[in-house]
Short mmCIF file of C-alpha atoms and ligand atoms in Angstrom, two decimals:
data_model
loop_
_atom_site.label_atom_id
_atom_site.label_comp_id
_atom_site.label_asym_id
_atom_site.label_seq_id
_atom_site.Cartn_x
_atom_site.Cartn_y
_atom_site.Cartn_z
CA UNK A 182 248.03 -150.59 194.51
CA UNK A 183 244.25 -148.52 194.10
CA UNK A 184 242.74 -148.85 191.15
CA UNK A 185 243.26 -145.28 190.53
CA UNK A 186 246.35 -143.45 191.34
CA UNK A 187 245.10 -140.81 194.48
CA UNK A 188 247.79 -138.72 193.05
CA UNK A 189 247.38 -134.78 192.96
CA UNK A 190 243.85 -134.06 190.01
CA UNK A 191 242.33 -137.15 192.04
CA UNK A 192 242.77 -136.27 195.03
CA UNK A 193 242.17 -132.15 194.37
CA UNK A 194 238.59 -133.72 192.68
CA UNK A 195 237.61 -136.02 195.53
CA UNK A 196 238.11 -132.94 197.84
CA UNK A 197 236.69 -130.45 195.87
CA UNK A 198 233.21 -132.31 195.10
CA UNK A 199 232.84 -135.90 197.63
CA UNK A 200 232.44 -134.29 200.94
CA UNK A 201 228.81 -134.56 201.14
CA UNK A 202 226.80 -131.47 203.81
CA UNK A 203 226.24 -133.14 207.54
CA UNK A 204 222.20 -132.67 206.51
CA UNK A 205 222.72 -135.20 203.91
CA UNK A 206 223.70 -137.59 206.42
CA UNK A 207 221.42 -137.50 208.74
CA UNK A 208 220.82 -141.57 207.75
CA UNK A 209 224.86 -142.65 208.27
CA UNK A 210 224.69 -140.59 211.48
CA UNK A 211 221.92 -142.85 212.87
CA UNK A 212 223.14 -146.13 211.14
CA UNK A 213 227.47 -145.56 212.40
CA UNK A 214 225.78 -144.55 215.67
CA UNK A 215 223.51 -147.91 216.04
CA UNK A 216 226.27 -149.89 215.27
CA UNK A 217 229.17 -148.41 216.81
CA UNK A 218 227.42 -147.72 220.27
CA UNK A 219 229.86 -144.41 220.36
CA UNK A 220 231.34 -143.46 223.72
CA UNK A 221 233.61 -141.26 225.74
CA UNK A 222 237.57 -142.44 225.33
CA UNK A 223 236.39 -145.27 222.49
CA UNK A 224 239.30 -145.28 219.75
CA UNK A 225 237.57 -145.15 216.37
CA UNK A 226 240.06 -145.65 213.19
CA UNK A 227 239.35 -144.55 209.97
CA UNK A 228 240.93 -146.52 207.01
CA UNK A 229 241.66 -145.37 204.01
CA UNK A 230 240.81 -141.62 205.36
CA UNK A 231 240.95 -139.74 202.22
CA UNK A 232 240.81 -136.24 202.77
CA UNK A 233 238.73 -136.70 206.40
CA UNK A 234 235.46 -135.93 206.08
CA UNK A 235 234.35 -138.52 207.61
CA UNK A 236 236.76 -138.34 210.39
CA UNK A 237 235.88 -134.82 211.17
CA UNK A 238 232.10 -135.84 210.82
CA UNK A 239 232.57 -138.24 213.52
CA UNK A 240 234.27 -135.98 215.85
CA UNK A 241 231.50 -133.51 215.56
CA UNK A 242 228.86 -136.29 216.31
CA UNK A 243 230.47 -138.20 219.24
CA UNK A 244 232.25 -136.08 221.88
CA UNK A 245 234.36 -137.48 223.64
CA UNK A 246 235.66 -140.08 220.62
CA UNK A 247 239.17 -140.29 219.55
CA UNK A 248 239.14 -140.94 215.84
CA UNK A 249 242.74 -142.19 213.96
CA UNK A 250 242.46 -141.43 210.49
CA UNK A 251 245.21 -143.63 208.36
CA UNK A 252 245.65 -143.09 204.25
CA UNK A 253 248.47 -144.10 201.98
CA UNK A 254 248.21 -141.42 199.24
CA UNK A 255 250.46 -138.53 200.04
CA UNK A 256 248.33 -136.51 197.98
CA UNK A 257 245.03 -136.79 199.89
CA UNK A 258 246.96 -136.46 202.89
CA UNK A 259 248.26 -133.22 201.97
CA UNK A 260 244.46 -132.32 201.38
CA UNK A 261 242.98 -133.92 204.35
CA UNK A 262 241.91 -131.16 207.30
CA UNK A 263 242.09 -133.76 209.89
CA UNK A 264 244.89 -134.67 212.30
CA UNK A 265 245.93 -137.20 213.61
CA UNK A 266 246.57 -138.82 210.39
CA UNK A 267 248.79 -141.05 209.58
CA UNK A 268 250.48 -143.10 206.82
CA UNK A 269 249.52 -146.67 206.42
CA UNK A 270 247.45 -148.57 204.34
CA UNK A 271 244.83 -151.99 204.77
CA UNK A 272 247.87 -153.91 205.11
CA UNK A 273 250.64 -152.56 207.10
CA UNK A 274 248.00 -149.98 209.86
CA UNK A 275 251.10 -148.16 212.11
CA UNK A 276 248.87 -148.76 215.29
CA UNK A 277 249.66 -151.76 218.07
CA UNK A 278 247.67 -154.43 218.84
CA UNK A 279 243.93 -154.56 220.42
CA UNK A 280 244.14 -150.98 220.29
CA UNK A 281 240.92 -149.50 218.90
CA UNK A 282 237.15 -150.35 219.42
CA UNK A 283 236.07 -149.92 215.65
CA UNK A 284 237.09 -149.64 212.80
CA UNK A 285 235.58 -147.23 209.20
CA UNK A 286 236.25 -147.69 205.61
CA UNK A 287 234.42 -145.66 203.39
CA UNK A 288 234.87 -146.38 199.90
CA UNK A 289 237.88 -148.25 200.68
CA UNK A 290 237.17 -151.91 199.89
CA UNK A 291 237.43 -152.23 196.22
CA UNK A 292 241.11 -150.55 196.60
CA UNK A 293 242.88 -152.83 198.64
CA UNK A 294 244.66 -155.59 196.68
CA UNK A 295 244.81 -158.19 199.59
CA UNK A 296 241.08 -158.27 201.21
CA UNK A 297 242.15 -161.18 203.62
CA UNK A 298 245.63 -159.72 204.88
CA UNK A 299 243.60 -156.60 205.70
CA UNK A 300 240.92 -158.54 207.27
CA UNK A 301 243.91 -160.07 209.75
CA UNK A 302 245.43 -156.72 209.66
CA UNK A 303 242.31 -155.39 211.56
CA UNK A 304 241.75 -158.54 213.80
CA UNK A 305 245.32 -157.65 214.46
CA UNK A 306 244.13 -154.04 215.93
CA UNK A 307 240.86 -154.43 217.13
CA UNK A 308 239.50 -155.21 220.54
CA UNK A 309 237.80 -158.63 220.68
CA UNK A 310 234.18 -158.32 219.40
CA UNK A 311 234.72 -154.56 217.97
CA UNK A 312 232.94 -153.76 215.02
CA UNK A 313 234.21 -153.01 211.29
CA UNK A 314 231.84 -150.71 209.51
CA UNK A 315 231.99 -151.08 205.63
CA UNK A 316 230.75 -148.52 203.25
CA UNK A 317 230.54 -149.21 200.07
CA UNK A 318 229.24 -149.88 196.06
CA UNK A 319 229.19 -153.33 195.98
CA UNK A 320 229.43 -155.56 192.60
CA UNK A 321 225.90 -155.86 191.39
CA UNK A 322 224.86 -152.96 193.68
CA UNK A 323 224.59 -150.24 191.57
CA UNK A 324 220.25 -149.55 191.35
CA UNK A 325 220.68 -147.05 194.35
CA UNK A 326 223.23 -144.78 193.40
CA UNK A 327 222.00 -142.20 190.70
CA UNK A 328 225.85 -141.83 188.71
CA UNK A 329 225.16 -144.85 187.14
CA UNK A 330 221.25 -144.18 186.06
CA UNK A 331 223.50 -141.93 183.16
CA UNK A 332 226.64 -143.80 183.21
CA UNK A 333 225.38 -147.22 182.49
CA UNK A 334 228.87 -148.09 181.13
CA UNK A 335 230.72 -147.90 184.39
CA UNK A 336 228.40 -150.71 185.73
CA UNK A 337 230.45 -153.12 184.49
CA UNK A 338 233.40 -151.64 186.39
CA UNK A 339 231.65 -151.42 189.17
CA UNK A 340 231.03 -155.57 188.80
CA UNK A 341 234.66 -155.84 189.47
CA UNK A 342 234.65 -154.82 192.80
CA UNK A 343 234.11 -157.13 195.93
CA UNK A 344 230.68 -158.23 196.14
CA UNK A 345 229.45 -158.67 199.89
CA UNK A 346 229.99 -162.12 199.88
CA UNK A 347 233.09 -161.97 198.83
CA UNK A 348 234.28 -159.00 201.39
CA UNK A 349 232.29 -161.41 203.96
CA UNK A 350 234.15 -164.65 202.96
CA UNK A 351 237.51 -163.19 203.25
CA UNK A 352 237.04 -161.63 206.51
CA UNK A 353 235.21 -165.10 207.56
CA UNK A 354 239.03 -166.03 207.55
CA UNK A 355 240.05 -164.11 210.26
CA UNK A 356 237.01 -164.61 212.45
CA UNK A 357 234.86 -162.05 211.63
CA UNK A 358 231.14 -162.66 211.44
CA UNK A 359 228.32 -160.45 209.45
CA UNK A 360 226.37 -158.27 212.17
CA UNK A 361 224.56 -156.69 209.47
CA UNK A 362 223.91 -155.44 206.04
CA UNK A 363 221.78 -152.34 205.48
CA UNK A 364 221.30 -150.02 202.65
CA UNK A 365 221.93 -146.62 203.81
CA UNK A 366 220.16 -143.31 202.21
CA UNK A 367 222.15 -139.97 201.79
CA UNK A 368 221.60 -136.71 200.14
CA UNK A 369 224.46 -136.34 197.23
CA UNK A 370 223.75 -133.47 195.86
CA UNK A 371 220.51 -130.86 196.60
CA UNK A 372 219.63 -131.14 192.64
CA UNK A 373 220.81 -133.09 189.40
CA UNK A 374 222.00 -129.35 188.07
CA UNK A 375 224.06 -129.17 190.75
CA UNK A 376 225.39 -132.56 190.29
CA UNK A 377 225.84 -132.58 186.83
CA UNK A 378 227.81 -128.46 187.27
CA UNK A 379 230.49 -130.34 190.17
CA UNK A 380 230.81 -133.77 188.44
CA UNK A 381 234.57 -134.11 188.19
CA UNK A 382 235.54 -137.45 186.14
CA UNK A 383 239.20 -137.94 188.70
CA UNK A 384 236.52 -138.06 192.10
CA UNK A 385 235.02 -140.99 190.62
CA UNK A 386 237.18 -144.16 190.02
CA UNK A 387 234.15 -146.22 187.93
CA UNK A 388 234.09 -143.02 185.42
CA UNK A 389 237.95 -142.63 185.68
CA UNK A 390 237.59 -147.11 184.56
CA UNK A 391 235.44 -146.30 181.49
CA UNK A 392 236.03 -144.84 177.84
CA UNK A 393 236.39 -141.25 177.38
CA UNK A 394 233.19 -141.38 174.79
CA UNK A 395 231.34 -143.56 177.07
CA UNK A 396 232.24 -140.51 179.85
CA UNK A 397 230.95 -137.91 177.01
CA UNK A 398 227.92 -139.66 176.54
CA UNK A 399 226.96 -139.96 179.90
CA UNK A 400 227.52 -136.34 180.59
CA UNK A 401 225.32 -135.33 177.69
CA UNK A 402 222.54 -137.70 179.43
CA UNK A 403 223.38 -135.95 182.49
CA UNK A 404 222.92 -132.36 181.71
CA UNK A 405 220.02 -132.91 179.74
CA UNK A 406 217.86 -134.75 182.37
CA UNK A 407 219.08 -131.94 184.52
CA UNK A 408 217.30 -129.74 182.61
CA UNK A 409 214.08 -131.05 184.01
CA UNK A 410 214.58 -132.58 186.97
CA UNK A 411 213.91 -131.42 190.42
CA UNK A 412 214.67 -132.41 193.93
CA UNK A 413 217.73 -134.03 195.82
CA UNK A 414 219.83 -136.26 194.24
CA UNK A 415 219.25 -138.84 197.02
CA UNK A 416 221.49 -142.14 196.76
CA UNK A 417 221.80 -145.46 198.85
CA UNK A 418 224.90 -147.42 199.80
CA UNK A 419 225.69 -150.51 201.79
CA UNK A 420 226.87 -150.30 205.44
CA UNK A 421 228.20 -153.83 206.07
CA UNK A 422 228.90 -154.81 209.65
CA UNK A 423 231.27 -157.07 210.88
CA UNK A 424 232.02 -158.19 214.76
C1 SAM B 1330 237.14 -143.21 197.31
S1 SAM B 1330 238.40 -142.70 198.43
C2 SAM B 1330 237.49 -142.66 199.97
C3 SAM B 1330 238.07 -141.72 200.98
C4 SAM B 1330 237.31 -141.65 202.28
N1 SAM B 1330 237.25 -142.94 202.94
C5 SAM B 1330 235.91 -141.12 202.04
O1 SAM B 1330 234.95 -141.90 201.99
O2 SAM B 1330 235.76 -139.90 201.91
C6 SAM B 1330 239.34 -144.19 198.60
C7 SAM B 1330 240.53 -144.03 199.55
O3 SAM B 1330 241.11 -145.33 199.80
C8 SAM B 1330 242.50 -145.16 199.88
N2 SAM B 1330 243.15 -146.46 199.67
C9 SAM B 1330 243.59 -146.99 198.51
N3 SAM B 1330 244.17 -148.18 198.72
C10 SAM B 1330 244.09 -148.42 200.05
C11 SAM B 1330 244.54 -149.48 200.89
N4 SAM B 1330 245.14 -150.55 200.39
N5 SAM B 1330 244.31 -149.38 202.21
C12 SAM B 1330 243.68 -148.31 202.72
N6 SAM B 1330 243.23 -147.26 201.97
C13 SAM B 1330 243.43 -147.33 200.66
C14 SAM B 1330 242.80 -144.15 198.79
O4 SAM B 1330 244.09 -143.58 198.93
C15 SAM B 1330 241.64 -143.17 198.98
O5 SAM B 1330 241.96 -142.16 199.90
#
């Protein structure tokens, strides 16, 4: 069970305002591309898919790739514009054994119940010494990402997610080592007024996890220092790498 449903408003929010342009990820592109060492006929899954904007990002960057994207919710599914996709979640992936060569979650980790089944799950599928890429808002991560500058409350939800360690500790379990942890730069939005005109509470689970006045009083913070400010909304989260 996610800590938010992924039923239809969520999943019509995430889709209408997360995809984020390809310019505004010019840093990811470099960092999944270091990591991943993409090639012709490699078999890249992507866990916990959403609505596939990252899968169809990486088939634009690396010909030749064949990405898998696999989501539970029904409701993203229906909203997701890439194929193949397929039902399955962290702990039951519909794919055979040592049959990809790495693996994505975006997002992902703070949803699955059982970190250390899916951490066998994907020893399960990967190739020996295949890489699992991990972005993500860790607990006690949030001074890079600009949401919670105005929503200070939703810190504290944001504590109850894994913290690296503990994402590192259960995957430890199944024989997975850190390659490496790197905080990773991205455009969110090209201003704060844009941000503040597509904010859409359901696209964010740590402002879906706080009060509704706490919500109202971060969007009044919101629109007013969007009155002044100028420039990209730039934010930075962890890519954690695991072999
Ligand atoms: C914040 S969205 C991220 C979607 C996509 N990865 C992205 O970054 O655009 C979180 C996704 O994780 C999925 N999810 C929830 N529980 C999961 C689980 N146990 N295993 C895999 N995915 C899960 C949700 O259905 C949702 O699509």
């Amino acid at each position: 069970m996610a800590r938010i449903a992924y039923h239809d408003a969520d999943a019509e929010a995430f889709a209408a305002t997360r995809h984020l342009t390809d310019d505004g990820l010019t840093a990811w592109r470099a960092a999944v591309t270091r990591h991943l060492t993409p090639r012709p006929g490699m078999r890249l899954l992507d866990l916990g898919a959403g609505t596939g904007a990252w899968a169809r990002a990486f088939t634009d960057w690396f010909p030749g790739v064949e990405v898998i994207a696999v989501e539970p919710s029904a409701a993203m599914r229906a909203r997701c514009a890439f194929a193949p996709l397929v039902a399955g979640d962290a702990g039951h992936i519909p794919l055979t054994d040592d049959s990809v060569d790495g693996v994505w979650l975006s997002t992902v980790v703070h949803h699955v119940p059982d970190l250390a089944a899916a951490a066998y799950e994907l020893r399960r599928v990967l190739r020996p010494g295949a890489p699992v890429l991990i972005r993500s808002a860790f607990a006690g991560r949030h001074e890079a990402i600009t949401l919670f500058d105005y929503f200070p409350e939703a810190i504290r939800v944001l504590d109850t997610y894994p913290g690296i360690a503990d994402v590192e500790a259960a995957f430890a379990a199944a024989g997975f080592a850190t390659a490496a942890v790197e905080q990773v730069p991205q455009v969110t939005a090209p201003s704060l007024r844009e941000a503040a005109a597509g904010l859409r509470r359901e696209a964010h689970t740590p402002l879906q996890l706080i009060t509704d006045a706490e919500y109202a009083a971060g969007v009044q913070r919101l629109r007013e220092a969007a009155r002044t400010q100028t420039g990209p909304v730039v934010d930075a989260l962890d890519l954690l790498v695991l072999r």
